[in-house]
Tab-separated table of C-alpha atoms in Angstrom:
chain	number	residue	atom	x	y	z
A	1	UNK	CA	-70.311	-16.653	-26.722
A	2	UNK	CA	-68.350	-19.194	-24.888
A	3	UNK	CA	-66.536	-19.676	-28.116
A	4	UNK	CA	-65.808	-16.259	-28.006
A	5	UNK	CA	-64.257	-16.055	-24.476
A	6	UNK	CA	-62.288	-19.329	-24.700
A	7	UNK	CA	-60.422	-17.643	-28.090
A	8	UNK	CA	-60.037	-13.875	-26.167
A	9	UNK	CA	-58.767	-16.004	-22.880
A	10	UNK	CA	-55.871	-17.927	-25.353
A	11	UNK	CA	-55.006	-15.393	-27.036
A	12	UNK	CA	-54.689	-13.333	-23.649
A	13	UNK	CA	-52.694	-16.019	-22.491
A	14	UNK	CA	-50.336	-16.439	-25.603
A	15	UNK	CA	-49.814	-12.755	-25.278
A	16	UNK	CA	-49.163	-12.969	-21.347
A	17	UNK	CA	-46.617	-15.629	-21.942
A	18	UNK	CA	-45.131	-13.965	-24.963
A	19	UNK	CA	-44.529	-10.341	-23.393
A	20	UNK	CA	-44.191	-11.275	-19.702
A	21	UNK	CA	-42.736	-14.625	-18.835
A	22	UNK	CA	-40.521	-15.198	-21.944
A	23	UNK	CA	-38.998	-11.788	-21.433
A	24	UNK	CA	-38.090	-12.317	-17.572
A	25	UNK	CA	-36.558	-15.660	-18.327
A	26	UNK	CA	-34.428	-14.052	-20.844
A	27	UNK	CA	-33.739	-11.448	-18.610
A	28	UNK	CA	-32.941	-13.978	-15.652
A	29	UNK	CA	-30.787	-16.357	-17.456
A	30	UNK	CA	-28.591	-13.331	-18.811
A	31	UNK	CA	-28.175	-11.809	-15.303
A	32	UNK	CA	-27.260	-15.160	-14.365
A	33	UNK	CA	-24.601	-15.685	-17.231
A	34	UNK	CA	-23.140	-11.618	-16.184
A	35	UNK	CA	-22.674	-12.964	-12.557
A	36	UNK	CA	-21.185	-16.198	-12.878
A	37	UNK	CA	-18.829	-15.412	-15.870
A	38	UNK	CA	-17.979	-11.872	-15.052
A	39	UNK	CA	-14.484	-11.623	-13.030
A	40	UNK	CA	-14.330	-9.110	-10.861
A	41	UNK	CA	-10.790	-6.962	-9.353
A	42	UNK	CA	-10.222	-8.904	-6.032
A	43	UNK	CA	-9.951	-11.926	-8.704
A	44	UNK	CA	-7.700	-10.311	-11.329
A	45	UNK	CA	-5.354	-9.118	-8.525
A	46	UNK	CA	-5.740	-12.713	-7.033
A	47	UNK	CA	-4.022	-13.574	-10.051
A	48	UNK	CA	-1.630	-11.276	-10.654
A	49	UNK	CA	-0.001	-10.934	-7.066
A	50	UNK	CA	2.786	-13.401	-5.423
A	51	UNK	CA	5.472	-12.936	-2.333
A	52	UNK	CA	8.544	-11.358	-3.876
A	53	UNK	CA	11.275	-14.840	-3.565
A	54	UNK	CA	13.735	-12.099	-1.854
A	55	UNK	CA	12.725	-9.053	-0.029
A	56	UNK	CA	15.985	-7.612	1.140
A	57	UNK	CA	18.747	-8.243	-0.587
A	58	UNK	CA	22.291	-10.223	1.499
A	59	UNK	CA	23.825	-7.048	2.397
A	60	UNK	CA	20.116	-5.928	3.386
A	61	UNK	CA	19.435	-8.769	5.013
A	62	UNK	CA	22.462	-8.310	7.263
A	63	UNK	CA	22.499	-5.034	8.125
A	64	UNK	CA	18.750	-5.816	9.541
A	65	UNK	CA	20.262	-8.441	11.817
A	66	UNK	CA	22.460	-6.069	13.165
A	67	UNK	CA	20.638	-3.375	13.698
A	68	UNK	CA	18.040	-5.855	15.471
A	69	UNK	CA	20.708	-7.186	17.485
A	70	UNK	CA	21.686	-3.768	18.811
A	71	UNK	CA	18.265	-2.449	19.116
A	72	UNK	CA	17.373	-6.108	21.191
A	73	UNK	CA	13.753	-5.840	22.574
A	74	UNK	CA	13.890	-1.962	23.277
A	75	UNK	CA	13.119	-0.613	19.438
A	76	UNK	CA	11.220	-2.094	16.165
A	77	UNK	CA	13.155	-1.636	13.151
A	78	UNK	CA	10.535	-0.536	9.701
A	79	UNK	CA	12.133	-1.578	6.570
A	80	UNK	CA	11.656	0.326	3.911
A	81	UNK	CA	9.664	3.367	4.862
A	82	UNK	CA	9.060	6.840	2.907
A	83	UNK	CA	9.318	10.231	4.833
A	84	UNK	CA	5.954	10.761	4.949
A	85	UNK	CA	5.242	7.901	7.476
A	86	UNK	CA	8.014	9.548	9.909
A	87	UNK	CA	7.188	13.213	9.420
A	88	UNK	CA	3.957	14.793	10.086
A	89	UNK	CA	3.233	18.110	7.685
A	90	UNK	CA	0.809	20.994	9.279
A	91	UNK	CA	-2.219	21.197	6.859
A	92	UNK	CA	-2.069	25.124	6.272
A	93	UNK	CA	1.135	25.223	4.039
A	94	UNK	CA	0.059	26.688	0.908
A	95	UNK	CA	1.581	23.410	-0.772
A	96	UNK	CA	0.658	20.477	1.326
A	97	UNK	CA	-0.493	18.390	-1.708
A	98	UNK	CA	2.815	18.546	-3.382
A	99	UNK	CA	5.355	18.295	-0.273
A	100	UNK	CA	3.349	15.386	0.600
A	101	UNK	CA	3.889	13.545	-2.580
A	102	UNK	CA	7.536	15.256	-2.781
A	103	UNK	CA	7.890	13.522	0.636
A	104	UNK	CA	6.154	10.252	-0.460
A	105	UNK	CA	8.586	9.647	-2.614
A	106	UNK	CA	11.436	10.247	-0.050
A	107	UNK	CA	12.817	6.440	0.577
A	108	UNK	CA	14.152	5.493	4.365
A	109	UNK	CA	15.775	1.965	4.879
A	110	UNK	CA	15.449	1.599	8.069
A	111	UNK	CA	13.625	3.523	10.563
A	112	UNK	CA	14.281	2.741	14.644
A	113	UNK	CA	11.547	3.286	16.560
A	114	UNK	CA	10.803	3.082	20.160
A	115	UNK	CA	8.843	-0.007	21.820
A	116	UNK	CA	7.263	2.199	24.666
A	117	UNK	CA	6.371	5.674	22.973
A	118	UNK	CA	6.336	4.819	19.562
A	119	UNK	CA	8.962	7.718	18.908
A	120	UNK	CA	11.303	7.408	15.808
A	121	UNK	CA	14.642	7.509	17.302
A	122	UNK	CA	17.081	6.900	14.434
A	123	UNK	CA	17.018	6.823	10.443
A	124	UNK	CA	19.626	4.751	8.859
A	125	UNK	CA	19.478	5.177	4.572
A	126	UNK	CA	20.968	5.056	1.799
A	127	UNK	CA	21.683	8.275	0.088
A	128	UNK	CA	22.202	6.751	-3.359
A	129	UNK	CA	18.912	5.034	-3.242
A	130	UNK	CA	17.402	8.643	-3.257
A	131	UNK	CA	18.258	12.229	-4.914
A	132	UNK	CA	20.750	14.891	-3.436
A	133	UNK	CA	17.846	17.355	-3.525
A	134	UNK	CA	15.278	14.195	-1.853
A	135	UNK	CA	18.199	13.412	0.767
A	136	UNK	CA	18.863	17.101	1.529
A	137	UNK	CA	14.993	18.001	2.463
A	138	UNK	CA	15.291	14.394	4.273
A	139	UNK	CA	18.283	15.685	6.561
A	140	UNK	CA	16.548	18.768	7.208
A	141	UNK	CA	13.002	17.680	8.214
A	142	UNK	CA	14.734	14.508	10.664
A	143	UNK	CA	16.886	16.968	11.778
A	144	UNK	CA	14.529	19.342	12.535
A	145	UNK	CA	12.209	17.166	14.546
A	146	UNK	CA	15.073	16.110	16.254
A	147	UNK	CA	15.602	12.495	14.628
A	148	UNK	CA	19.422	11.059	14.405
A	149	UNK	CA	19.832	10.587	10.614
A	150	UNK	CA	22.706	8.024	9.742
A	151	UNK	CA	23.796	7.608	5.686
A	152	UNK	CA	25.067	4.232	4.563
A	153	UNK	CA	27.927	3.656	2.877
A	154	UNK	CA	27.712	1.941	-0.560
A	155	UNK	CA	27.991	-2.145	0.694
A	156	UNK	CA	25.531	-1.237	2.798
A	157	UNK	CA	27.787	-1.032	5.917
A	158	UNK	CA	27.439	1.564	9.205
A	159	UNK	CA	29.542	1.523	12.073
A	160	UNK	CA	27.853	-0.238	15.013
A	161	UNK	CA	29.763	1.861	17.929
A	162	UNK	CA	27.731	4.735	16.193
A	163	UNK	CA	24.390	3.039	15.800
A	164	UNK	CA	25.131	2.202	19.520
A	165	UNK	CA	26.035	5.871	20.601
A	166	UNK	CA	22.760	7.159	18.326
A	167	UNK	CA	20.447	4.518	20.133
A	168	UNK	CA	21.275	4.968	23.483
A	169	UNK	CA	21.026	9.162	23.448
């Protein structure tokens, strides 16, 4: 009878390490291999993003100074905004979805804003940067919350008297 036991007890044993341990350190190991080799999305983009060599381009870049130098410590200048971080739309227009992407896609160069109260006080753009149709519903939303909208000329060039005379009302 001990015989007997002694062959059940190995054989229980065999079977325990077949079925149970073999399988959880297959299991384990290939875990193990998902989580070290896997890459995951903050890697890929990791890889895939660098700083731009040149943001602004020279005529940009010196139209910026300007404006800086006229707005001195009184106003930040945001480069490169769309409408929809100047202009607020109420909720219960039957459309909000799509004038909010309509307005997404409505590009402002430069957008004055004041130190103190946060208020936008002036939008200088570029028209040709943007559609008649996207620059016509631009004019008439700024205008309509009472924001001074200057255009741009092609080089990129706006009188500073006006920029003066806008920033100072």
């Amino acid at each position: 009878m001990n015989t007997t036991a002694t062959v059940i007890l190995s054989y229980a044993f065999m079977y325990f390490v077949l079925f149970i341990i073999c399988p959880l350190v297959i299991v384990t190991f290939v875990m193990t291999c998902i989580k070290f080799f896997r890459s995951n999305e903050a890697q890929l983009v990791d890889a895939a993003v660098s700083i731009k060599p040149h943001l602004l381009d020279k005529e940009s870049m010196h139209f910026l100074k300007g404006l800086k130098a006229i707005a001195a410590n009184r106003y930040d200048i945001l480069y490169g905004a769309s409408l929809v971080n100047v202009v607020d739309i109420d909720d219960s227009i039957k459309n909000h979805d799509e004038v909010q992407e309509f307005m997404e896609h409505c590009h402002l160069d430069y957008v004055v804003v004041d130190n103190e109260s946060s208020a936008v006080k002036l939008v200088v753009s570029d028209p040709a940067a943007s559609s008649t149709e996207q620059m016509k519903f631009v004019e008439k939303c700024l205008d309509y919350i009472g924001v001074q909208f200057i255009k741009l000329d092609k080089d990129k060039h706006c009188d500073e008297a006006l920029l003066r005379t806008a920033l100072a009302a």
